[in-house]
Short mmCIF file of C-alpha atoms in Angstrom, two decimals:
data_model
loop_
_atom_site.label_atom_id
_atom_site.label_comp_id
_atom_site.label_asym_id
_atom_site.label_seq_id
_atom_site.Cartn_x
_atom_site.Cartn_y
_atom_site.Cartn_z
CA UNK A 1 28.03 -10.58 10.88
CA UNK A 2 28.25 -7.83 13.43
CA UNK A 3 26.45 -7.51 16.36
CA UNK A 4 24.92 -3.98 15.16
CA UNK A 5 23.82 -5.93 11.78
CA UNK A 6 22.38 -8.58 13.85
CA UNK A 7 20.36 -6.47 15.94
CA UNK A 8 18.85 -5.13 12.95
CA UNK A 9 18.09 -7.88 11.16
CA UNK A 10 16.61 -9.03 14.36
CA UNK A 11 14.24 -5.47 14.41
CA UNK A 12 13.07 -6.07 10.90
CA UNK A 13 12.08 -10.05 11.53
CA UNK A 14 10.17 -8.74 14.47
CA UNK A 15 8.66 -5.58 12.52
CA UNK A 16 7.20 -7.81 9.32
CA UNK A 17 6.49 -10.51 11.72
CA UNK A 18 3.83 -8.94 13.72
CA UNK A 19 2.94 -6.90 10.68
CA UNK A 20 2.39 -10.32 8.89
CA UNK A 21 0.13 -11.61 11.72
CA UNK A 22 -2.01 -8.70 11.76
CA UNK A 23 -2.58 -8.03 8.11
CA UNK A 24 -3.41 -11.93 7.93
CA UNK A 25 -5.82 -12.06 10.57
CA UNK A 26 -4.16 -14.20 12.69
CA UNK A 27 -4.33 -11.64 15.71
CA UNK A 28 -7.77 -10.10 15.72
CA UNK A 29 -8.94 -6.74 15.85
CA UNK A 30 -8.74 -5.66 19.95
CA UNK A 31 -6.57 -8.10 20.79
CA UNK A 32 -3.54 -7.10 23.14
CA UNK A 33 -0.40 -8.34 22.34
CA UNK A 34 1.36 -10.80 24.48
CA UNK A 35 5.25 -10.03 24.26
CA UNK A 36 6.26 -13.34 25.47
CA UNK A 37 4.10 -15.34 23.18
CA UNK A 38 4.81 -13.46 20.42
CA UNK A 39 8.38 -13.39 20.91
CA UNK A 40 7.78 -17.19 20.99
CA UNK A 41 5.84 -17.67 18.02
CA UNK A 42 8.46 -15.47 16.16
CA UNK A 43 11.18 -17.15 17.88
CA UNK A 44 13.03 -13.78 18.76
CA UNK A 45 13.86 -12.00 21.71
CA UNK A 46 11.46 -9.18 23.32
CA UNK A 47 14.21 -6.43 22.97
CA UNK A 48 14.11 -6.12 18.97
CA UNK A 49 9.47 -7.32 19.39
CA UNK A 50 9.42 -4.56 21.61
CA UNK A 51 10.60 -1.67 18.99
CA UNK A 52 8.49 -3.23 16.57
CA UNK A 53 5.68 -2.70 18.16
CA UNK A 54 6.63 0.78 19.08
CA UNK A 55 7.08 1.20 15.44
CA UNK A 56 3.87 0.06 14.59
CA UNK A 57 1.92 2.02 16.71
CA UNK A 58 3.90 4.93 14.77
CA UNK A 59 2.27 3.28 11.81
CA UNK A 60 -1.08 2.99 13.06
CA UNK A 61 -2.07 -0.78 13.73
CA UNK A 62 -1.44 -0.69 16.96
CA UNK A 63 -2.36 1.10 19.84
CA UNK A 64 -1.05 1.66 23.46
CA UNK A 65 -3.28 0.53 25.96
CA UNK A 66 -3.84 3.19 29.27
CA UNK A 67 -2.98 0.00 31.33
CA UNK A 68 0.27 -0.72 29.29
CA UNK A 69 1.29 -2.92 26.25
CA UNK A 70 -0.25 -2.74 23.42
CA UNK A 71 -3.11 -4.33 21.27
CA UNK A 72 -4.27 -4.55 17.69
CA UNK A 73 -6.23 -1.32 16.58
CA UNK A 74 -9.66 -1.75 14.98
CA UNK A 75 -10.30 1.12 11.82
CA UNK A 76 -13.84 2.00 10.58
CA UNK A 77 -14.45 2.25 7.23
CA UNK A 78 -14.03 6.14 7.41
CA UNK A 79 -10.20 5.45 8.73
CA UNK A 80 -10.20 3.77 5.66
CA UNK A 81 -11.02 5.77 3.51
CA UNK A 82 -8.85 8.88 4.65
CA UNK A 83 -5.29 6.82 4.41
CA UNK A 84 -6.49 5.97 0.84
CA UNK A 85 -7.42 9.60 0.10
CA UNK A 86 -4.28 11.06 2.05
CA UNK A 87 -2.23 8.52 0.19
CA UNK A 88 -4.07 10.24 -2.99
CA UNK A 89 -2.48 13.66 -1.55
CA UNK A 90 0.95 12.30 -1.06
CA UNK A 91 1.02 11.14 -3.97
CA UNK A 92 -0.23 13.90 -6.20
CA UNK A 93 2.03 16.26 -4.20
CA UNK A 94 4.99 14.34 -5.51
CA UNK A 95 4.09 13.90 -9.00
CA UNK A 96 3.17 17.62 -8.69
CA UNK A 97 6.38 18.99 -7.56
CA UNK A 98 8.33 16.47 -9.81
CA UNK A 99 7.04 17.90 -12.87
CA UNK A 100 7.39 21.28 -11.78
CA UNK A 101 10.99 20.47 -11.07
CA UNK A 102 11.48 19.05 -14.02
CA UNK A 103 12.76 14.72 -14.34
CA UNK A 104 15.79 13.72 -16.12
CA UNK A 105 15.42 12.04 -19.66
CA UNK A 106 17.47 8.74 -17.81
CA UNK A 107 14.53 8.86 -15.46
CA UNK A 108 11.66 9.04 -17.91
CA UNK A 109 12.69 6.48 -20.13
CA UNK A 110 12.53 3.98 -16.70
CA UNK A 111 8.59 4.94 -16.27
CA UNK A 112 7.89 4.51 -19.99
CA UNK A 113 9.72 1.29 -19.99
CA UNK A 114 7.79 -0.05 -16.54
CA UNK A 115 4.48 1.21 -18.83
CA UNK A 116 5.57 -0.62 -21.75
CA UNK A 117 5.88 -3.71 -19.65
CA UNK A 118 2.47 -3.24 -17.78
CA UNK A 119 0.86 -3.06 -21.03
CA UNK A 120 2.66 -6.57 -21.92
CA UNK A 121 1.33 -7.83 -19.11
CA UNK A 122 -2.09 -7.07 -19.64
CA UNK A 123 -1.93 -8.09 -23.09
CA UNK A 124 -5.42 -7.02 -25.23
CA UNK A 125 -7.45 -9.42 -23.19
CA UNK A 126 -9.12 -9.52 -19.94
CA UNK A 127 -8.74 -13.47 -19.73
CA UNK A 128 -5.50 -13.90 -21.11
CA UNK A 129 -3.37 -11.02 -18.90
CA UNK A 130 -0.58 -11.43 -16.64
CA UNK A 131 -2.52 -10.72 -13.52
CA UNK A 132 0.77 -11.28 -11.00
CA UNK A 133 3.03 -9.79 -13.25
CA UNK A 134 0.97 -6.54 -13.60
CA UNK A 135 0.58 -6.71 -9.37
CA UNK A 136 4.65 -6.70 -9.43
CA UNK A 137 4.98 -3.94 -12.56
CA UNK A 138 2.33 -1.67 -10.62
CA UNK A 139 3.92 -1.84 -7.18
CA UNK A 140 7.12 -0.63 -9.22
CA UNK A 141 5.40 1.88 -10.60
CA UNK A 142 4.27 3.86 -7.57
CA UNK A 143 7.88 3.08 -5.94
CA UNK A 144 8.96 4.27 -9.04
CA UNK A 145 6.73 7.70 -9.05
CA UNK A 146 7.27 8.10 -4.85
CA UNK A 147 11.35 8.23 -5.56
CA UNK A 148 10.66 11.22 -7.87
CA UNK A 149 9.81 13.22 -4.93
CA UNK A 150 11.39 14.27 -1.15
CA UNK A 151 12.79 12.09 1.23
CA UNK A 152 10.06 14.05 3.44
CA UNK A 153 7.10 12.94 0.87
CA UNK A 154 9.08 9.57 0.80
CA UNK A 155 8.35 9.09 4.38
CA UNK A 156 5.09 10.07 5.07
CA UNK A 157 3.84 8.04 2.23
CA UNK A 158 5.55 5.28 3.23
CA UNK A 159 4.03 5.90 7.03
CA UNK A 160 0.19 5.81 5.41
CA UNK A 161 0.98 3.30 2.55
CA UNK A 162 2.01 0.51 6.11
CA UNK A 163 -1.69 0.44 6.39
CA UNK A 164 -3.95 -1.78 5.44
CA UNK A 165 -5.55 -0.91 2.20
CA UNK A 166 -3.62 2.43 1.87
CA UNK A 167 -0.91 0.94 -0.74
CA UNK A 168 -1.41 1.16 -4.58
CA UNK A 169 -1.63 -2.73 -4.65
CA UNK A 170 -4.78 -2.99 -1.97
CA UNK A 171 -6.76 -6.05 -3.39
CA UNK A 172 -4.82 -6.65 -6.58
CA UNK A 173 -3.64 -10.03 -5.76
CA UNK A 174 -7.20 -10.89 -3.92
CA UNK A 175 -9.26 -10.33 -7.29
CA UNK A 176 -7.90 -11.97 -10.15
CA UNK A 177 -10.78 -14.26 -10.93
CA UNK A 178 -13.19 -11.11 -10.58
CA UNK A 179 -14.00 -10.02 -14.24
CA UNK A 180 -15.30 -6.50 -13.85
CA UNK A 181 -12.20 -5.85 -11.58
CA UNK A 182 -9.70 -7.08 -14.50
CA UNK A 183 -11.38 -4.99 -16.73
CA UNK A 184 -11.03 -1.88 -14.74
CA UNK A 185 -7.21 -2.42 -14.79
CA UNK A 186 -6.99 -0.96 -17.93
CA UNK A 187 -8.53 2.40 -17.28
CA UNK A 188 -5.53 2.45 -14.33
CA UNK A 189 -2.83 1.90 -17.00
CA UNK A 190 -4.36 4.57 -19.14
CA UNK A 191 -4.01 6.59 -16.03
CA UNK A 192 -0.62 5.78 -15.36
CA UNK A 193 0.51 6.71 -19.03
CA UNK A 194 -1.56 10.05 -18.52
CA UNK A 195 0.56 10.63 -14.93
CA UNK A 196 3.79 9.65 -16.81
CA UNK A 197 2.73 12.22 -19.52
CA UNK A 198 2.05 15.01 -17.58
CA UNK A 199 5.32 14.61 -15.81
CA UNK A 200 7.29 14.58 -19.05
CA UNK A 201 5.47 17.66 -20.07
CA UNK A 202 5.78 19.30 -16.74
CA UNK A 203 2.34 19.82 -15.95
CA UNK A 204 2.10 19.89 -12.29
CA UNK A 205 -0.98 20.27 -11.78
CA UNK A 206 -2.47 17.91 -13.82
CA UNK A 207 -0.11 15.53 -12.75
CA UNK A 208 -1.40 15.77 -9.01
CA UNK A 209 -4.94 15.50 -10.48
CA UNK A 210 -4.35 12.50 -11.90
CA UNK A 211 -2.77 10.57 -9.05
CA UNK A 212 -5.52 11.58 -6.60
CA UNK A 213 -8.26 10.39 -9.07
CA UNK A 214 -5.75 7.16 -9.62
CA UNK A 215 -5.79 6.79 -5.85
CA UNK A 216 -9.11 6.50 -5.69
CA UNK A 217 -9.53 3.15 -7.46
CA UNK A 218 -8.44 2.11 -4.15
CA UNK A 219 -11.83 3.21 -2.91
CA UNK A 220 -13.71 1.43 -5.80
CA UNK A 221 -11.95 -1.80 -4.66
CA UNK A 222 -12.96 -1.64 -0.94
CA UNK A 223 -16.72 -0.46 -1.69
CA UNK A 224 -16.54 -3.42 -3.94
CA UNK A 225 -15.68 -6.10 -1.65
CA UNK A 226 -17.89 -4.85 1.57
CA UNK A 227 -20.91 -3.47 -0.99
CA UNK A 228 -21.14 -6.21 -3.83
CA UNK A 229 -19.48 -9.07 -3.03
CA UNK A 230 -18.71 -9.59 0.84
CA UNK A 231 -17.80 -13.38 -0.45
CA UNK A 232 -14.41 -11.94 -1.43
CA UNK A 233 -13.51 -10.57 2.45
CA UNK A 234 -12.48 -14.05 3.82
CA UNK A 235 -9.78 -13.84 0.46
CA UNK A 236 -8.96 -10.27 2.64
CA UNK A 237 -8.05 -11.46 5.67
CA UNK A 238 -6.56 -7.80 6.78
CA UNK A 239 -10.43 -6.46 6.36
CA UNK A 240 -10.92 -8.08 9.85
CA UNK A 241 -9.43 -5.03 11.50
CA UNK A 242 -12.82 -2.93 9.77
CA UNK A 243 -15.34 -2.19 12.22
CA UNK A 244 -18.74 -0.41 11.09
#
């Protein structure tokens, strides 16, 4: 391996590292960042934990302290809210200017295939469905959708998506057991075959409607943990970094 390839596979083990740590809870909301005992507890050096953490303050969960070094940023529910709804814009900006464009046939048979296998996966039942097989299939979706667009789009979605909560698959693999949340997964397929429809027809602008609607099941999911059933937060350890 080359020393360039090493160094970068030593930037990405510290970037999802400290990621990991923070979306899990195990570094709390506030709390500054020790470089040595992270680079400890990671067992890597503090040149490669030190762009990390650079690059995560790019992203947003961290932020630079006026005394130097950095510590783990705290969101209110309105910060929330936003990267879900700007995610929403992203998103129905690319569908929107994918259809206008116009998608390849090679292209469009992929997203009706990835639909045919969601609905596989969720089966006609609410009990009997796939539930981390459709988490997988929907997370390819979205990738699927986002490569449709920009490398600019590409980018900033994939800046808001880093945060907690922002990313089409917020709470899908925290749920499973909840009935009335199963249930509402098939309203987002039918959305999903409407998005993949109005691409195929070129209809831009009802393809951006529908992903910023789609986008905002996202919202439904985090008013229903903190609204109707605040049990479920412990299973969402990254909701530790909500304030107010």
């Amino acid at each position: 391996m080359s020393e360039t390839s090493d160094r970068a596979m030593q930037s990405q083990r510290a970037l999802m590292g400290v990621r990991d740590l923070i979306i899990r809870g195990e570094i709390q909301s506030g709390e500054r960042l020790s470089e040595v005992a992270l680079a400890e507890r990671l067992g890597i050096s503090r040149t490669p934990l030190r762009a990390a953490l650079a690059r995560l303050e790019q992203e947003g969960l961290v932020e630079l302290k006026p005394t130097g070094g950095y510590a783990v940023r705290s969101f209110t529910r309105e910060d929330v809210v936003d990267a879900i709804e700007l995610r929403g814009v992203l998103e129905g900006t690319a569908l929107r200017r994918a259809a206008e464009r116009g998608v390849e046939s090679a292209k469009l048979d992929v997203l009706h295939g990835l639909l045919a296998s969601i609905d596989a996966a969720l089966s006609a039942s609410v009990e009997t469905m796939e539930f981390e097989a459709y988490v997988g299939l929907n997370a390819q979706l979205h990738a699927f959708f986002w490569s449709l667009s920009s490398q600019t789009i590409q980018r900033e979605i994939a800046r808001v998506t880093s945060l907690p909560f922002a990313s089409p698959s917020a709470f899908l693999d925290k749920q499973a057991d909840v009935p009335a949340f199963r249930r509402s997964l098939f309203g987002a397929q039918d959305q999903h075959r409407a998005m993949v429809q109005a691409i195929a027809r070129r209809e831009g602008a009802r393809a951006e409607h529908l992903a910023r609607e789609h986008a905002r099941l996202a919202l439904q999911n985090l008013e229903f943990v903190l609204d109707q059933d605040r049990s479920l937060i412990r299973r969402v350890p990254a909701l530790s970094l909500v304030v107010g």
